[in-house]
Amino acid sequence: MLRIAALLSLLFLLFLTGLGPIIWGDDALAIDTAALAQGASAAHPMGTDGLGRDVLARIMVASRLTVGLALLTTAIAVAGGLVLGGLPAVLGPRAGRLINGFVGLVVAFPGLLIALVLAVVFGSGGTAAALAIGVASIPSFARLTQTLAASVAGRDFIAAARVLGVGRVRMLYRHILPNIAEPLVVQATLGAGGALLAFAALSFLGLGVQSPGYDWGVLLNEGLNRVYINPAAALGPGLAVVLAGLAFNVMGEYAAQAFGGRSRVIRTRGRSSRPAPGPALRVRDLTVRYGDAVPVKGVSFEVVPGERVGIVGESGSGKSLTALAVSGLVEPPGQVSGDIEAAETAMVFQDPMTSLNPALRIATQLAEVATTHEGMSRRAARSLAVTRLTDVHIAQAARVVRQYPHELSGGMRQRAMIAMGLMGTPRLIIADEPTTALDVTVQKQILDLLREVSTTTGAAIVLVSHDLAVVGQLCSRVLVMYAGVIVEDLPVSRLTAEPDAGDGPAHPYTRALLAAVPDLTADRSRPLATIPGRMPSPLDVTGGCPFAPRCPRADSRCHAETPAFDGAVACWHPHTTEHVLKEESR
Amino acid sequence: MTALEFHGVSVRLGRGRRAVTVVDDVTLTVPSGGVTGLVGESGCGKTTLARAAVGLVPLSGGAIHPRSRVQLVFQDPYSSLDPRMTVGAAIAEALPRRTRSDEVSRLLDLVGLDPALAVRLPRHLSGGQRQRVALARALTARPEVVIADEITSALDVSVQGLVLNLVREIQRELGLTMLFISHNLAVVRYVSDHVAVMRAGRIVESGPVEQVLSEPADAYTRTLLAAVPTLRSAPGA
Ligand SMILES: Nc1ncnc2c1ncn2[C@@H]1O[C@H](COP(=O)(O)OP(=O)(O)OP(=O)(O)O)[C@@H](O)[C@H]1O
Ligand code: SF4
Ligand SMILES: [Mg+2]
């Protein structure tokens, strides 16, 4: 609501700025000698001034100068701030520290004070005042630019560009500025509101716009002199200043929300919860679309309570999207269709830093889960948080809960994420590459932890990973995905069996994947086995088996007809295993 | 050809009293045209050593040679690409202007990506696809020494194999000197001739890869070996 009101008033303001003087310009100058300094009347809704000019028309006309000067001021502040704030990045560390120190010093002075001093120095008049306020706001913009630039400068892509020899200037405009533009725009919008108010104040004090020019501040001053005769003449410009200032501010806030509001919130739209008995997860014909691209094409599977299922497949096969869809986390424009019935779910991501709020202490984030979902008291929730952190083998949990996410190591963050999942009573834990960012020793601990959690709480686990060895270590059953579909569903024992010994996976793709895993006995002199060719992209419409172009067993039928998934494998010519046949006949 | 040499390298991070020694007196030579693997747990200083070699962090002691034509491929494909730059622009950045589009296509193809992806932004790619872009980008500068920091930890096996073969092939063909950092011992063993084991900022053991992995002298190396997940002896089965 507020947003629409702000947008409308901003549009109205821009309209006035553009057309006000054209529409009301003559009225504002017309001197009505019959009506000097009058109160409100039908002919003059807000009365007239000392020369008999219509006050309302003058307010309308003054909006151009007022808004124009505010924008000029903001432009000066932003341009100066960008230069001063960006220089450290361009000049290098030593000069940078000097500039930063200087900016830090200047920021400590109140802006309005500097503006007043500068206004005296620059002399009176609209442009001089704009310069004064603009220059006075440069330091705070510079500080903001610096802080934002510093946070971006710490990211790997900046380091990567530096190693490649990208120059500092190019770095600034090509890599740093585009990545900090959003908060700067927000700040500039807010700054424009502030400038408008500051300007009105200066003009009101006689330091800003000088007659015969007039902005709202001047009108306010004139009106205030006769406030007992005609209150509208003072209220009008005053109200205009306040409304315009508010409009800029609300717009700024809204922009901040729109830009910054991408934080992940666990939502459960598009999936229904199920009470305990029955499968922990049942997925029927799950499809995910992005426009013409269909990265997940009708996936169906079930997971029973306590079961640990791995989803493997190449990059882009749709395994992460399947996991996200199951958790109700696919964001628009992604469209999810199909049936998902899932018990209470906890999600663990590859990078816990993106799913933990960096601004909140661990205790606050963990406790929030229990207070909002389980209706627990704050106190009880906090002590439960400590218990859960201890459960996931975090030493000194009582101390750790008071820390912020960035103060924890990667392994600890991942444990904290799992602990967060355990604050409720999940029947299903979905972990997307939970150990990919961790080294082997920590990886093993996290996998052991997940296994322990599933045995002690009976929660089912769906583990998404590109690493077959990791899946082999934790899971009992594996789903193999290729180009958005499940091509094989097999027990881990078949995955880990020697394929040559008459056992092993039935689908040629699963076998190819296995052959590509290097282990400590691989022949170093030979190239690693790879799968030639590329997986079809989600945009490709594939007739026939999607794996056919890369499959050593493919024949004409494979290229023409798509094999259906029969519950175990989707292939016309699966590797039959005598062992399995024997089992079945028994 | 150039060998990559670390002479008594130390790196302290942080300022004043809060500074900690992250890399502690490391002496290591990656022979010219050879591949040396560097293993160790997270936080032991592998990445810092790599960053020091390309001048991203200052040394507090010792020396590294050479100081130019060294490229680093980063671990995290989610943050090593500018989110506002298309794949093509990211790769083209280090290329001379006239060869750009041909070269971009060639490099994308080299790392197993569809050249049509050049117009996409990183956020439209999966993790594995992004890492391949990062790899292609490092190769644009035609480096003599390449440091690969956990480059395959985000890749799936088929691509990992492709990339490892590619890395070996390119390394041999161009005679690249390579420091290959990974926590995956099987991968390190496959790619490297020599291996160095790092713990808490120090090199605790180094030598020919077969020897170190089959007869580890240091207790920590044995711990690392024991933690390698293997398919054939999976305990979950
Ligand atoms: N927001 C999006 N817009 C358009 N396409 C997308 C989007 N997110 C994912 N995709 C596409 O969907 C396909 C599947 O993506 P997904 O993340 O599920 O792959 P994955 O199997 O998890 O791969 P990886 O092992 O690399 O993580 C990819 O081709 C990807 O490019
Ligand atoms: S259906 Fe044919 S092409 Fe597809 S995997 Fe089976 S054998 Fe290969
Ligand atoms: Mg994924």
Tab-separated table of N, CA, C and O in Angstrom, chain A residues 128-170:
chain	number	residue	atom	x	y	z
A	128	ALA	N	24.854	27.449	-5.601
A	128	ALA	CA	25.875	27.436	-4.560
A	128	ALA	C	25.437	26.549	-3.403
A	128	ALA	O	26.223	25.762	-2.862
A	129	ALA	N	24.152	26.663	-3.034
A	129	ALA	CA	23.649	25.841	-1.939
A	129	ALA	C	23.684	24.365	-2.319
A	129	ALA	O	24.021	23.498	-1.505
A	130	ALA	N	23.331	24.076	-3.591
A	130	ALA	CA	23.367	22.687	-4.050
A	130	ALA	C	24.780	22.150	-3.917
A	130	ALA	O	25.006	21.020	-3.456
A	131	LEU	N	25.738	22.973	-4.305
A	131	LEU	CA	27.138	22.582	-4.199
A	131	LEU	C	27.499	22.324	-2.740
A	131	LEU	O	28.151	21.326	-2.401
A	132	ALA	N	27.042	23.233	-1.871
A	132	ALA	CA	27.364	23.103	-0.451
A	132	ALA	C	26.823	21.803	0.132
A	132	ALA	O	27.557	21.024	0.742
A	133	ILE	N	25.538	21.552	-0.079
A	133	ILE	CA	24.944	20.343	0.497
A	133	ILE	C	25.535	19.102	-0.174
A	133	ILE	O	25.840	18.101	0.472
A	134	GLY	N	25.699	19.209	-1.507
A	134	GLY	CA	26.253	18.070	-2.241
A	134	GLY	C	27.623	17.700	-1.721
A	134	GLY	O	27.888	16.544	-1.380
A	135	VAL	N	28.496	18.691	-1.637
A	135	VAL	CA	29.858	18.420	-1.184
A	135	VAL	C	29.853	17.899	0.257
A	135	VAL	O	30.586	16.991	0.613
A	136	ALA	N	28.947	18.478	1.070
A	136	ALA	CA	28.892	18.050	2.461
A	136	ALA	C	28.466	16.594	2.592
A	136	ALA	O	28.817	15.918	3.556
A	137	SER	N	27.697	16.072	1.612
A	137	SER	CA	27.283	14.669	1.729
A	137	SER	C	28.243	13.713	1.032
A	137	SER	O	28.043	12.509	1.067
A	138	ILE	N	29.278	14.249	0.393
A	138	ILE	CA	30.235	13.359	-0.276
A	138	ILE	C	30.872	12.351	0.702
A	138	ILE	O	30.904	11.158	0.420
A	139	PRO	N	31.340	12.810	1.860
A	139	PRO	CA	32.032	11.853	2.731
A	139	PRO	C	31.198	10.625	3.091
A	139	PRO	O	31.717	9.507	3.070
A	140	SER	N	29.912	10.844	3.398
A	140	SER	CA	29.142	9.674	3.820
A	140	SER	C	28.939	8.715	2.647
A	140	SER	O	28.937	7.498	2.807
A	141	PHE	N	28.784	9.281	1.434
A	141	PHE	CA	28.687	8.408	0.259
A	141	PHE	C	29.994	7.684	-0.005
A	141	PHE	O	30.020	6.505	-0.377
A	142	ALA	N	31.077	8.438	0.185
A	142	ALA	CA	32.389	7.834	-0.032
A	142	ALA	C	32.584	6.668	0.939
A	142	ALA	O	33.055	5.590	0.561
A	143	ARG	N	32.172	6.891	2.181
A	143	ARG	CA	32.322	5.844	3.191
A	143	ARG	C	31.529	4.603	2.789
A	143	ARG	O	32.015	3.475	2.830
A	144	LEU	N	30.283	4.847	2.350
A	144	LEU	CA	29.444	3.722	1.953
A	144	LEU	C	30.075	2.964	0.781
A	144	LEU	O	30.169	1.737	0.783
A	145	THR	N	30.506	3.729	-0.234
A	145	THR	CA	31.125	3.097	-1.403
A	145	THR	C	32.314	2.245	-0.986
A	145	THR	O	32.475	1.101	-1.425
A	146	GLN	N	33.136	2.841	-0.117
A	146	GLN	CA	34.323	2.126	0.378
A	146	GLN	C	33.977	0.813	1.054
A	146	GLN	O	34.547	-0.227	0.771
A	147	THR	N	33.003	0.905	1.990
A	147	THR	CA	32.629	-0.288	2.751
A	147	THR	C	32.111	-1.368	1.823
A	147	THR	O	32.512	-2.534	1.909
A	148	LEU	N	31.220	-0.949	0.904
A	148	LEU	CA	30.655	-1.927	-0.010
A	148	LEU	C	31.742	-2.510	-0.907
A	148	LEU	O	31.818	-3.722	-1.118
A	149	ALA	N	32.595	-1.623	-1.425
A	149	ALA	CA	33.655	-2.080	-2.326
A	149	ALA	C	34.576	-3.049	-1.592
A	149	ALA	O	34.994	-4.064	-2.146
A	150	ALA	N	34.848	-2.735	-0.322
A	150	ALA	CA	35.736	-3.617	0.436
A	150	ALA	C	35.116	-4.994	0.587
A	150	ALA	O	35.809	-6.012	0.496
A	151	SER	N	33.789	-5.049	0.795
A	151	SER	CA	33.170	-6.356	0.978
A	151	SER	C	33.197	-7.143	-0.324
A	151	SER	O	33.377	-8.359	-0.329
A	152	VAL	N	33.026	-6.457	-1.451
A	152	VAL	CA	33.084	-7.153	-2.741
A	152	VAL	C	34.528	-7.539	-3.063
A	152	VAL	O	34.805	-8.605	-3.591
A	153	ALA	N	35.469	-6.652	-2.680
A	153	ALA	CA	36.865	-6.887	-3.026
A	153	ALA	C	37.402	-8.164	-2.388
A	153	ALA	O	38.374	-8.736	-2.867
A	154	GLY	N	36.751	-8.626	-1.318
A	154	GLY	CA	37.217	-9.840	-0.662
A	154	GLY	C	36.788	-11.106	-1.381
A	154	GLY	O	37.236	-12.199	-1.056
A	155	ARG	N	35.909	-10.951	-2.380
A	155	ARG	CA	35.387	-12.158	-3.021
A	155	ARG	C	36.393	-12.700	-4.029
A	155	ARG	O	37.232	-11.982	-4.561
A	156	ASP	N	36.247	-14.004	-4.306
A	156	ASP	CA	37.206	-14.666	-5.186
A	156	ASP	C	37.243	-14.108	-6.602
A	156	ASP	O	38.275	-14.130	-7.250
A	157	PHE	N	36.094	-13.642	-7.094
A	157	PHE	CA	36.129	-13.239	-8.503
A	157	PHE	C	36.998	-12.005	-8.715
A	157	PHE	O	37.573	-11.821	-9.775
A	158	ILE	N	37.120	-11.182	-7.668
A	158	ILE	CA	38.014	-10.042	-7.761
A	158	ILE	C	39.465	-10.535	-7.776
A	158	ILE	O	40.283	-10.106	-8.602
A	159	ALA	N	39.752	-11.480	-6.882
A	159	ALA	CA	41.098	-12.057	-6.841
A	159	ALA	C	41.422	-12.709	-8.176
A	159	ALA	O	42.517	-12.544	-8.723
A	160	ALA	N	40.443	-13.440	-8.721
A	160	ALA	CA	40.669	-14.132	-9.984
A	160	ALA	C	40.998	-13.129	-11.086
A	160	ALA	O	41.922	-13.336	-11.879
A	161	ALA	N	40.253	-12.017	-11.119
A	161	ALA	CA	40.507	-11.012	-12.148
A	161	ALA	C	41.884	-10.385	-11.945
A	161	ALA	O	42.591	-10.086	-12.906
A	162	ARG	N	42.276	-10.203	-10.680
A	162	ARG	CA	43.589	-9.620	-10.419
A	162	ARG	C	44.703	-10.523	-10.907
A	162	ARG	O	45.666	-10.067	-11.531
A	163	VAL	N	44.557	-11.820	-10.628
A	163	VAL	CA	45.575	-12.756	-11.078
A	163	VAL	C	45.678	-12.751	-12.597
A	163	VAL	O	46.751	-12.920	-13.166
A	164	LEU	N	44.534	-12.519	-13.247
A	164	LEU	CA	44.536	-12.479	-14.713
A	164	LEU	C	45.134	-11.188	-15.237
A	164	LEU	O	45.292	-11.010	-16.436
A	165	GLY	N	45.438	-10.258	-14.349
A	165	GLY	CA	46.064	-9.014	-14.793
A	165	GLY	C	45.078	-7.937	-15.178
A	165	GLY	O	45.426	-7.024	-15.926
A	166	VAL	N	43.850	-8.013	-14.704
A	166	VAL	CA	42.888	-6.945	-14.976
A	166	VAL	C	43.301	-5.705	-14.183
A	166	VAL	O	43.597	-5.784	-13.007
A	167	GLY	N	43.347	-4.559	-14.874
A	167	GLY	CA	43.816	-3.324	-14.239
A	167	GLY	C	42.863	-2.815	-13.176
A	167	GLY	O	41.707	-3.222	-13.119
A	168	ARG	N	43.366	-1.906	-12.347
A	168	ARG	CA	42.562	-1.454	-11.212
A	168	ARG	C	41.352	-0.640	-11.645
A	168	ARG	O	40.278	-0.751	-11.063
A	169	VAL	N	41.533	0.205	-12.675
A	169	VAL	CA	40.426	1.046	-13.100
A	169	VAL	C	39.310	0.186	-13.666
A	169	VAL	O	38.141	0.310	-13.305
A	170	ARG	N	39.710	-0.747	-14.539
A	170	ARG	CA	38.724	-1.638	-15.125
A	170	ARG	C	38.046	-2.463	-14.035
A	170	ARG	O	36.850	-2.697	-14.065
